CSV table of C-alpha atoms in Angstrom, one decimal:
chain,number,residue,atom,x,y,z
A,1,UNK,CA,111.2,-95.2,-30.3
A,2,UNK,CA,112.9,-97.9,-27.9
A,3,UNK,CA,110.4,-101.7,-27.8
A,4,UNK,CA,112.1,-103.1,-25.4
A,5,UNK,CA,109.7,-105.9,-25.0
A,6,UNK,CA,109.3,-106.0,-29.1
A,7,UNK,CA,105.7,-106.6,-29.1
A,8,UNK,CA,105.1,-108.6,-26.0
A,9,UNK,CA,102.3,-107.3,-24.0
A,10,UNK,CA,100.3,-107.9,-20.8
A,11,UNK,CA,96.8,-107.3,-22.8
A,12,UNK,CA,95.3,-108.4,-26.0
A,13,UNK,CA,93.8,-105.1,-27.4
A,14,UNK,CA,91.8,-106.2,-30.2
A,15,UNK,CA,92.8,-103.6,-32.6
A,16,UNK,CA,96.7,-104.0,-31.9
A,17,UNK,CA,99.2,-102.9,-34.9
A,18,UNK,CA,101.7,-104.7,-32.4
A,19,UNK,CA,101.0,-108.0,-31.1
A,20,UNK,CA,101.5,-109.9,-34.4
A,21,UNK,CA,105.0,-108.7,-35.1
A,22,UNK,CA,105.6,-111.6,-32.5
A,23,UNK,CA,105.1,-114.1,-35.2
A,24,UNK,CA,106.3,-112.0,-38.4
A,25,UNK,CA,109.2,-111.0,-36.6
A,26,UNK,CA,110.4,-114.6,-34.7
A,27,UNK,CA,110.3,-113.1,-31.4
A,28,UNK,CA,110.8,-114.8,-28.2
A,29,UNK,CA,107.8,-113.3,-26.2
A,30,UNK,CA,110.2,-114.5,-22.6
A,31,UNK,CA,112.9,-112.4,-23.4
A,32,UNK,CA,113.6,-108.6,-23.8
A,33,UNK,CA,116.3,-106.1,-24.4
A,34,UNK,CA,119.3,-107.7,-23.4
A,35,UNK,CA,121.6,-105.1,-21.0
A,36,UNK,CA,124.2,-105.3,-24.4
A,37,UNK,CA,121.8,-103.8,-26.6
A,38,UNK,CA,120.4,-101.3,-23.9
A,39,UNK,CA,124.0,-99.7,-23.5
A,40,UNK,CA,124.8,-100.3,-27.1
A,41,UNK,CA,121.6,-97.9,-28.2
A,42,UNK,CA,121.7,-95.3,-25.4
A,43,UNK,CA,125.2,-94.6,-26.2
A,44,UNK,CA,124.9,-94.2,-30.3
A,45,UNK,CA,121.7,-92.5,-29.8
A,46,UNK,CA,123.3,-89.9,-27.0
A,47,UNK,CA,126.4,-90.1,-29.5
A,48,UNK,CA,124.6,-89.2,-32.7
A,49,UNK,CA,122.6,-85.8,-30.6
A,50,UNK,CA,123.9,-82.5,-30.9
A,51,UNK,CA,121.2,-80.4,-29.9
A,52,UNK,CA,120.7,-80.0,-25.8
A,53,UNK,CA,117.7,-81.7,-25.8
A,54,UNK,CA,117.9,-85.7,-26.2
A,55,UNK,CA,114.5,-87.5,-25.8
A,56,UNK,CA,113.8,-91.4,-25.2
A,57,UNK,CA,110.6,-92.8,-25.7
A,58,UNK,CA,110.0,-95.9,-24.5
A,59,UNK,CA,107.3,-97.8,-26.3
A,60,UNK,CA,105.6,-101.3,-26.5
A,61,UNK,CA,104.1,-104.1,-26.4
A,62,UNK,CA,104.0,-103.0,-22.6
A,63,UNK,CA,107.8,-101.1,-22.0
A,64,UNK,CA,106.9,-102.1,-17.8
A,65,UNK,CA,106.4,-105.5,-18.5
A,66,UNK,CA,110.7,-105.2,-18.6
A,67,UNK,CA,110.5,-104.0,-14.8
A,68,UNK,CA,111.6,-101.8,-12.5
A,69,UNK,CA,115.4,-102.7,-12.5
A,70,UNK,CA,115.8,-102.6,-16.1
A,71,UNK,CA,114.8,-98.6,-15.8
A,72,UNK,CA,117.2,-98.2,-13.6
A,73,UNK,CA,120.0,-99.3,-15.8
A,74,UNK,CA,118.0,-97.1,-18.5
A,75,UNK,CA,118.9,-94.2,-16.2
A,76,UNK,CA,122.6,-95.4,-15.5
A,77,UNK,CA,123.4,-95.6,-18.8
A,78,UNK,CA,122.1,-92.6,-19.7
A,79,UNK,CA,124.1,-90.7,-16.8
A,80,UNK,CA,127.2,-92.7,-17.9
A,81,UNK,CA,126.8,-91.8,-21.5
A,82,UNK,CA,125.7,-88.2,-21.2
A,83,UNK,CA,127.7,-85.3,-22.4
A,84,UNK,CA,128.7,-81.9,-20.6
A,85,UNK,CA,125.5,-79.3,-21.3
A,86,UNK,CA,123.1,-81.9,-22.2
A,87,UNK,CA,119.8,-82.7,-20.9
A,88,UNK,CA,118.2,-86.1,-20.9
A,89,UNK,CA,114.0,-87.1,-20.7
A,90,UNK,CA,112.2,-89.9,-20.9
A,91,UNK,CA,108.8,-90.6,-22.0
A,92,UNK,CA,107.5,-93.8,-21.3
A,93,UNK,CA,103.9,-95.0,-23.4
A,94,UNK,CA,102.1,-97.7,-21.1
A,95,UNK,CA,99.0,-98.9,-20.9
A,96,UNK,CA,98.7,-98.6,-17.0
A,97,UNK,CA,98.2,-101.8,-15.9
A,98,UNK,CA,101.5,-102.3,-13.8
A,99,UNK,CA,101.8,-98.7,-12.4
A,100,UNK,CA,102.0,-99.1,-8.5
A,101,UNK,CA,103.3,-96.6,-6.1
A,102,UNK,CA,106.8,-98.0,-6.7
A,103,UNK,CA,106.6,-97.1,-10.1
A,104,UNK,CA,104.8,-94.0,-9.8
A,105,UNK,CA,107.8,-92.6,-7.5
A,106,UNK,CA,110.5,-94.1,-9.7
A,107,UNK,CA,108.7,-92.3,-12.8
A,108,UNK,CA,108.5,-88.9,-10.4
A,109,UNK,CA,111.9,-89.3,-9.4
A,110,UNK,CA,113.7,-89.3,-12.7
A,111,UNK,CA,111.1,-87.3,-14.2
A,112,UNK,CA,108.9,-89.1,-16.6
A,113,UNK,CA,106.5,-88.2,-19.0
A,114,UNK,CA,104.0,-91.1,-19.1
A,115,UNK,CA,101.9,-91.1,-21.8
A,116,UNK,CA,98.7,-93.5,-20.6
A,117,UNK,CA,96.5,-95.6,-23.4
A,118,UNK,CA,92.9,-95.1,-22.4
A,119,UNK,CA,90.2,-95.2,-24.2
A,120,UNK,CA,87.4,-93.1,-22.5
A,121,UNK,CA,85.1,-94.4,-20.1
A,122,UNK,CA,84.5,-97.4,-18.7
A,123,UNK,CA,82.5,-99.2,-21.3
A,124,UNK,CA,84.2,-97.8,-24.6
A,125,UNK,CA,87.4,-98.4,-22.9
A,126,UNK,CA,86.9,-101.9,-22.1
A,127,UNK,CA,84.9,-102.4,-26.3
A,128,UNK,CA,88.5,-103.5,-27.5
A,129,UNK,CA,91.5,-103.2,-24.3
A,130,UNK,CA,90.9,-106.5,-22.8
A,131,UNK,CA,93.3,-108.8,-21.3
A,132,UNK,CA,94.2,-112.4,-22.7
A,133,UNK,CA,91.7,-114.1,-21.3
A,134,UNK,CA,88.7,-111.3,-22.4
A,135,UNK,CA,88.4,-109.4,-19.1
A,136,UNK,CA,88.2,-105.6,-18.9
A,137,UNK,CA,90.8,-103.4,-18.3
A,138,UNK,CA,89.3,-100.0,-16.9
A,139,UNK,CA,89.6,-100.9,-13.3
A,140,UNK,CA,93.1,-101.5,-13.4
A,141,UNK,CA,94.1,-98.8,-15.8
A,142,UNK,CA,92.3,-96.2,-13.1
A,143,UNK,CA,94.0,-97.7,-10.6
A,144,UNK,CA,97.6,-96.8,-12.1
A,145,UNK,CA,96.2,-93.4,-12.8
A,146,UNK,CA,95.4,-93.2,-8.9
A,147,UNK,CA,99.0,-93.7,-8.5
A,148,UNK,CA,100.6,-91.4,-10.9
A,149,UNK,CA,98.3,-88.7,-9.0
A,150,UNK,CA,100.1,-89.8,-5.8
A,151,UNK,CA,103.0,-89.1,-6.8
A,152,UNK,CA,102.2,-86.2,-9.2
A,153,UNK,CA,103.7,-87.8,-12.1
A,154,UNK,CA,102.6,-85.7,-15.3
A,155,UNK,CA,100.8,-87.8,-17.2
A,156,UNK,CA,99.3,-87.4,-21.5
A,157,UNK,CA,96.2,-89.7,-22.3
A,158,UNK,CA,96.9,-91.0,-25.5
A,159,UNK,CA,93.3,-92.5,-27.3
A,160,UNK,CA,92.8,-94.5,-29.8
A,161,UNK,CA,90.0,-93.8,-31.8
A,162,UNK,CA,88.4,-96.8,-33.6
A,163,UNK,CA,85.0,-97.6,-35.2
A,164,UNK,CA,82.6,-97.5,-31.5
A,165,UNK,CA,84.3,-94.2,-29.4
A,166,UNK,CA,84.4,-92.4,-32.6
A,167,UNK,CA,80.6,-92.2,-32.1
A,168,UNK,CA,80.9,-90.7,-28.9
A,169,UNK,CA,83.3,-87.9,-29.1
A,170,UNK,CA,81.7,-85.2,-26.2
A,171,UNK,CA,81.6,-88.8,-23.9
A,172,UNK,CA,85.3,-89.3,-24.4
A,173,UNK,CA,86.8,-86.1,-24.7
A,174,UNK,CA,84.4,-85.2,-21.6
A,175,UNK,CA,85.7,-88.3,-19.6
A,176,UNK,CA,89.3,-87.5,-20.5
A,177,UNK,CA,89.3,-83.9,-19.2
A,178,UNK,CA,87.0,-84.1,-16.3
A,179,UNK,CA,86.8,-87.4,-14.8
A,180,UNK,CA,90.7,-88.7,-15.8
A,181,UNK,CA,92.1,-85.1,-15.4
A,182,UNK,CA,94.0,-84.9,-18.4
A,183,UNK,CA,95.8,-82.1,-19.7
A,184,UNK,CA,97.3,-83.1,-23.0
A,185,UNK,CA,95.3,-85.3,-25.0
A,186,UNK,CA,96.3,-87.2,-28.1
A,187,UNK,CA,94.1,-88.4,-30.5
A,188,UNK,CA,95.4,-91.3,-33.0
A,189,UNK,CA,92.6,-92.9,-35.2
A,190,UNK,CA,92.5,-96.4,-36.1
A,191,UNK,CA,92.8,-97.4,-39.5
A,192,UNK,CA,94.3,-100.9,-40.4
A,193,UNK,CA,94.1,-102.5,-43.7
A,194,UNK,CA,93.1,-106.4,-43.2
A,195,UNK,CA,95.7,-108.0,-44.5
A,196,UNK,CA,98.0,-105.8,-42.1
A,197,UNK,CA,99.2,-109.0,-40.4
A,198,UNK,CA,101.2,-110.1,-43.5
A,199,UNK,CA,101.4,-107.2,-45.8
A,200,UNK,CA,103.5,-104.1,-45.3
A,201,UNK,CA,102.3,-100.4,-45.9
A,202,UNK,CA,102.5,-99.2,-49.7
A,203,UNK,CA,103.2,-103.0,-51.1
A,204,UNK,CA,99.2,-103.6,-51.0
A,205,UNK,CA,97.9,-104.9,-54.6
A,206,UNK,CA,97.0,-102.0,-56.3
A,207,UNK,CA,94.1,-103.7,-58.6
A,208,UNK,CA,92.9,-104.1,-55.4
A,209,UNK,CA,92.3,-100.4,-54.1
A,210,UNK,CA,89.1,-98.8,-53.4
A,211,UNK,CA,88.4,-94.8,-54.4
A,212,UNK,CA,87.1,-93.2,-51.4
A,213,UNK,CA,84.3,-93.1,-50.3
A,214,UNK,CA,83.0,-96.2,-51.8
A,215,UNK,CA,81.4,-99.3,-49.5
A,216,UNK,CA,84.8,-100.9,-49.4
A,217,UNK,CA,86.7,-97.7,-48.4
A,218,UNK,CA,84.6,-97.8,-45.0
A,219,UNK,CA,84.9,-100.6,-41.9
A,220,UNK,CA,81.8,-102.9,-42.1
A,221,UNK,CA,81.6,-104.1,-45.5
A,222,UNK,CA,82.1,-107.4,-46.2
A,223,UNK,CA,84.7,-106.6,-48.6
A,224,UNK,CA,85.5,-103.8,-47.3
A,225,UNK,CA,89.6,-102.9,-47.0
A,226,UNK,CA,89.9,-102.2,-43.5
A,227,UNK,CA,89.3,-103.9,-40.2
A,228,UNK,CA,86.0,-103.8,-38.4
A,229,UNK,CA,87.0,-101.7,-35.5
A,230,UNK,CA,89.0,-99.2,-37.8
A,231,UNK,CA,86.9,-95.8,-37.6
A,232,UNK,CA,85.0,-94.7,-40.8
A,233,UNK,CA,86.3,-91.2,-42.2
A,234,UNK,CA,83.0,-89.5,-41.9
A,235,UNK,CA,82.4,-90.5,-37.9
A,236,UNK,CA,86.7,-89.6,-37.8
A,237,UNK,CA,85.5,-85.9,-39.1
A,238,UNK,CA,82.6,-85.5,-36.8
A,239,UNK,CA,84.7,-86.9,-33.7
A,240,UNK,CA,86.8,-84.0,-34.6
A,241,UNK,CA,84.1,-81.4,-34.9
A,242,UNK,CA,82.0,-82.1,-32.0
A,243,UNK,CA,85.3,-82.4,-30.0
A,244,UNK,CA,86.8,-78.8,-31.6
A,245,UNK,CA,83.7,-77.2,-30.5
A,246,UNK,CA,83.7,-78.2,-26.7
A,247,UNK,CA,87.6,-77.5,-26.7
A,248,UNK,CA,87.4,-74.1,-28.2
A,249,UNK,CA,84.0,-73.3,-25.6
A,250,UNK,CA,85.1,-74.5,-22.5
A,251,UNK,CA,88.7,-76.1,-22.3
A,252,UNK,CA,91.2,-73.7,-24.9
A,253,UNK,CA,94.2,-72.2,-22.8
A,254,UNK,CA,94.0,-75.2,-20.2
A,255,UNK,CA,94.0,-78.7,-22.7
A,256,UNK,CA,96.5,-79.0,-25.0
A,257,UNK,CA,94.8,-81.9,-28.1
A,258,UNK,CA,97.3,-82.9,-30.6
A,259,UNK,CA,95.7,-82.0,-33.7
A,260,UNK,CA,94.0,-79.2,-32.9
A,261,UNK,CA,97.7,-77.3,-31.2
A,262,UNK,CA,99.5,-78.3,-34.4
A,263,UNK,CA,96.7,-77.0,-36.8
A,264,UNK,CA,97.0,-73.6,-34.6
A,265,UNK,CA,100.9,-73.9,-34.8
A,266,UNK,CA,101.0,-74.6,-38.3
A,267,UNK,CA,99.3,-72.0,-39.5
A,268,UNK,CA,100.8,-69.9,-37.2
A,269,UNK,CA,103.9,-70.9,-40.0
A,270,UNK,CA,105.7,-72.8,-37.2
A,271,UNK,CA,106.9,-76.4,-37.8
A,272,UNK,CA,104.0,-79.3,-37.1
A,273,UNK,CA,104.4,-80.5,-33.5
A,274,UNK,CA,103.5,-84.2,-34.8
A,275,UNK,CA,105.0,-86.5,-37.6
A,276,UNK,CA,101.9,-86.9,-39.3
A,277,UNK,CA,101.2,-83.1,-40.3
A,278,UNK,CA,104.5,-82.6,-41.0
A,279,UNK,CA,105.7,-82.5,-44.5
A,280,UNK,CA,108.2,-84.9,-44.5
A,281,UNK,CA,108.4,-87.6,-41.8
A,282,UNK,CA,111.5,-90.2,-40.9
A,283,UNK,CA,112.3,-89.3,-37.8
A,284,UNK,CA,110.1,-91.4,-36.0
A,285,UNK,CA,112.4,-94.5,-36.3
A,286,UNK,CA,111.7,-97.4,-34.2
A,287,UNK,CA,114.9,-99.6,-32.7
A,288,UNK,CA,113.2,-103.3,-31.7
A,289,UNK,CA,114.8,-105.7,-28.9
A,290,UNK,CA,117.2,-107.2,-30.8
A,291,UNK,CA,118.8,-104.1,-32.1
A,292,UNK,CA,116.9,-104.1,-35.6
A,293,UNK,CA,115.8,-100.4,-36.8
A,294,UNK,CA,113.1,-100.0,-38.8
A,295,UNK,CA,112.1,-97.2,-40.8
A,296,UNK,CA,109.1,-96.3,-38.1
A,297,UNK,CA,107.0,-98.1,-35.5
A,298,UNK,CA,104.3,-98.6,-38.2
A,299,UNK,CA,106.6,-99.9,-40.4
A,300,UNK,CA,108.1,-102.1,-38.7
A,301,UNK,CA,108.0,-104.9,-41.0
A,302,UNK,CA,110.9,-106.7,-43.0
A,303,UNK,CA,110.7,-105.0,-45.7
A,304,UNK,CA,111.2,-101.3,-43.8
A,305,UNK,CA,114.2,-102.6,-41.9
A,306,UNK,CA,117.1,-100.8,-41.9
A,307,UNK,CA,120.0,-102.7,-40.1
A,308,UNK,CA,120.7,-103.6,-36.6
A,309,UNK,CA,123.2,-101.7,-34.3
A,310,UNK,CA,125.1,-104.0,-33.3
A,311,UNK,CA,126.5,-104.3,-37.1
A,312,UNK,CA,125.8,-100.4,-38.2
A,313,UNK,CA,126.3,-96.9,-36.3
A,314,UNK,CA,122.5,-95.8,-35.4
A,315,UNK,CA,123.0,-92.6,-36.9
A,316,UNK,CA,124.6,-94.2,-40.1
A,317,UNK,CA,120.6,-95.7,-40.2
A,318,UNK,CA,119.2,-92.5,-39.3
A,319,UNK,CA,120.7,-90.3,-42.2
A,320,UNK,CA,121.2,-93.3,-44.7
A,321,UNK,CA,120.0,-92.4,-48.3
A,322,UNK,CA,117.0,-95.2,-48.1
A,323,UNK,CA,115.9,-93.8,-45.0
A,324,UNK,CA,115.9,-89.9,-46.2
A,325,UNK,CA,114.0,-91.6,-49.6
A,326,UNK,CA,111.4,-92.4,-46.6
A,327,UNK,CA,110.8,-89.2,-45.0
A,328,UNK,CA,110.7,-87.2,-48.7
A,329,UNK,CA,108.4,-89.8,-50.3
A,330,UNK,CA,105.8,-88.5,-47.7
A,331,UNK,CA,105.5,-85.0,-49.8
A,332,UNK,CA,106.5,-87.0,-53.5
A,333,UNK,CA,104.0,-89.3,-53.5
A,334,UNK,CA,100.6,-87.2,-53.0
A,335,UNK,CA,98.0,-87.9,-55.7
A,336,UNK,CA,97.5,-84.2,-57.3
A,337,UNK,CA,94.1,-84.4,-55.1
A,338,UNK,CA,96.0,-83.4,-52.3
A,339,UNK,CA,98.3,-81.2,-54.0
A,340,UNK,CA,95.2,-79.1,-54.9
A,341,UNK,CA,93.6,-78.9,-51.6
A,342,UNK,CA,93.5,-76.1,-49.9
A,343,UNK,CA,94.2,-77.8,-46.7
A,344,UNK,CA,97.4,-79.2,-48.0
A,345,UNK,CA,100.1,-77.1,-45.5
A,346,UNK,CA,97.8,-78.3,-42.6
A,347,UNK,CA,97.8,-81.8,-43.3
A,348,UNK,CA,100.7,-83.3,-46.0
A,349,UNK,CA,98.6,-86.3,-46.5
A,350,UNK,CA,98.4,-87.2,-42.9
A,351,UNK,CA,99.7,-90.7,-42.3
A,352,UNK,CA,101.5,-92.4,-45.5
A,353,UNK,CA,100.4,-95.9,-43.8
A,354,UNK,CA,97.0,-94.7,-43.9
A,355,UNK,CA,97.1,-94.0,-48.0
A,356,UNK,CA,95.2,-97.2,-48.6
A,357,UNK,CA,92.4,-95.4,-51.0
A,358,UNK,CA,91.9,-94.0,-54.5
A,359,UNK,CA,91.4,-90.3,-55.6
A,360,UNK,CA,87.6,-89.3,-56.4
A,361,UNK,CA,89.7,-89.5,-60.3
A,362,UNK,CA,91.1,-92.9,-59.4
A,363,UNK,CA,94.7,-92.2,-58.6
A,364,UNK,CA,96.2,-93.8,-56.0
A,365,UNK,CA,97.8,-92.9,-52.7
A,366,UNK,CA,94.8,-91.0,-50.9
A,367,UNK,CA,94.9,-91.1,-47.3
A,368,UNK,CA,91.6,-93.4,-46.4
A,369,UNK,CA,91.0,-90.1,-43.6
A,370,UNK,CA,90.4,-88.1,-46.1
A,371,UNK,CA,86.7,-87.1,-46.1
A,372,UNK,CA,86.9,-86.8,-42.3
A,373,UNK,CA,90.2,-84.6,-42.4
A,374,UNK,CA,88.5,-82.2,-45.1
A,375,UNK,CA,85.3,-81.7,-43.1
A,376,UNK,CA,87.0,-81.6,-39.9
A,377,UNK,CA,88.9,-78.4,-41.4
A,378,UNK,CA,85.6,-76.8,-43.4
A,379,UNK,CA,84.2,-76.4,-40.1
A,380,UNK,CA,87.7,-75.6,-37.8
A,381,UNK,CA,89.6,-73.7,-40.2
A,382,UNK,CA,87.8,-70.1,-39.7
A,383,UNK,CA,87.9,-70.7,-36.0
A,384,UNK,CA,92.3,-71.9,-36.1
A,385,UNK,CA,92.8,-68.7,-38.0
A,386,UNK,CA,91.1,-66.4,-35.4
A,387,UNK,CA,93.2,-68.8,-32.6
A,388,UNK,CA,96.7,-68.1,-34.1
A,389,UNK,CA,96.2,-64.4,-34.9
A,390,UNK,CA,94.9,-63.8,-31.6
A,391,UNK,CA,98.4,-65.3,-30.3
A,392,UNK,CA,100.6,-63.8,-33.1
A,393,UNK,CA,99.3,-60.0,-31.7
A,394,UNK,CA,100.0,-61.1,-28.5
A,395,UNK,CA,103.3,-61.7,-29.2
A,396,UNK,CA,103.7,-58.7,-31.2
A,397,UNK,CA,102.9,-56.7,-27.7
């Protein structure tokens, strides 16, 4: 995942993992991606491919905050750079604010996949995605979409789901599909530790932990581990639920949701379609302005770094022995809660960032989700079984 901005960004969302890596990284908010680095990492990332398939995702801060021209050397560099048989996408993560009809038919002309940060409506967007100076967002956000629908640009809403929309999962989900027109839907929850700012994942005090399910294993608690607008685990299980149900009634076969297609796939014994259900992760490595790699894009703190490319070959990063150490340790370090649950292929643990709790038996390295995932799958798991045989005899036809 290419920051070419690092964490610069044209809003202030309240619950951004992002915005502070300008301090704890030293970054110059004025500049981005120089055109060195640009060429530097498409080449060793086309390089280091050997599949058909090569896929850039272009992540933020705000990726359009860079501007139109620096996509067009994006897409001259990759033609430069690209070898015989392959084919090259983009997917470009924005929060919609800049889109214009000049963007809209660059994006359709070098086909795009834009993948739009919204919230749901109008006021559970604008709770927590406000600009710098505390106005709402909605307005312009919609009037991007407007544009990408100009131009038919496909288009994935990508929600964050934090401690207020969680409690209103058939208004989002029913925003999403019928007023924004989305087709693909992904869900990522909210759950930051407070002391996120300053400490990275897995080096949190351990004397410090909660067990699950305890007052300081939920947002709200004056003492509790996470931030306010991180969603509890119990309204995180019945955002699920209630948004299953209205997927499986009215919307299955025409809206693809993240968690709910990779439940199907997996037990379908295909490989998860996202990191976080997979059983190892690794892959989702994150390469900031300046050339640094990091381990992933929620890692993406000094301790997780993992060289720069301008000194070491991207792929020598990619395979090196600390960073396959990362991808295993999601499967090696699950408490024996998790080892014993019977939702254990469908979920590895989710998140490893997110394994900020104790077991109900006090060991550590529970994912916070927890409660939510497990209910979330009591009620869905009958139903994902009827969904995947279903498609595994039609594909025996």
């Amino acid at each position: 995942m290419a920051k070419p901005t690092g964490s610069t960004c044209n809003i202030d969302c309240t619950y951004c993992f992002y915005l502070h890596k300008e301090t704890l990284l030293h970054q110059d908010r004025h500049t981005g991606m120089s055109d060195e680095v640009l060429e530097n990492f498409i080449r060793q990332y086309i390089d280091s491919q050997d599949g058909e398939q090569v896929v850039f995702s272009w992540q933020g801060g705000e990726p359009t905050l860079m501007g139109l021209a620096f996509f067009h050397k994006v897409v001259k560099f990759q033609q430069q750079y690209q070898k015989p048989g392959q084919r090259i996408e983009n997917d470009l993560q924005t929060n919609g604010i800049l889109i214009n009809d000049q963007w809209a038919a660059f994006l359709k002309e070098h086909h795009f996949l834009v993948g739009l940060s919204i919230d749901g409506p109008r006021e559970l967007h604008d709770r927590y995605r406000l600009t710098r100076s505390g106005k709402p967002t909605f307005d312009k956000v919609m009037e991007g979409v407007a544009a990408l629908k100009r131009h038919q640009v496909p288009f994935n809403a990508l929600v964050t789901i934090n401690r207020t929309n969680a409690r209103f999962p058939l208004e989002v989900y029913r925003f999403l599909t019928r007023e924004l027109g989305a087709t693909y839907i992904q869900f990522n929850p909210c759950v930051e530790p407070v002391d996120f700012k300053s400490t990275a994942p897995q080096f949190w005090q351990d004397d410090s932990i909660p067990v699950t399910g305890s007052r300081r294993a939920k947002p709200g608690d004056l003492d509790s581990i996470v931030t306010d607008w991180s969603v509890d685990p119990d309204d995180w299980g019945r955002f699920l639920i209630a948004v299953f149900e209205e997927w499986v009634n009215n919307d299955l076969g025409r809206v693809q949701v993240n968690l709910f297609e990779t439940a199907v796939a997996q037990t379908m014994g295909m490989p998860a379609q996202i990191c976080i259900t997979s059983e190892f992760c690794g892959k989702g490595l994150a390469v900031e302005k300046n050339g640094d790699i990091y381990s992933c894009d929620h890692y993406v703190y000094p301790e997780y770094q993992l060289g720069n490319i301008e000194t070491t070959k991207l792929a020598h990063m990619a395979f090196s022995e600390r960073q396959k150490a990362f991808g295993f340790g999601k499967k090696e370090t699950l408490p024996a809660y998790c080892k014993a649950c019977p939702y254990l292929k469908l979920c590895w643990g989710e998140c490893p960032k997110n394994r900020i709790v104790r077991a109900p038996d006090g060991e550590l390295g529970l994912n916070y989700l927890c409660p939510g995932i497990k209910a979330f799958f009591d009620y869905a798991q009958p139903m994902v079984v009827g969904i995947a045989t279903i498609l595994q005899n039609e594909q025996g036809r």
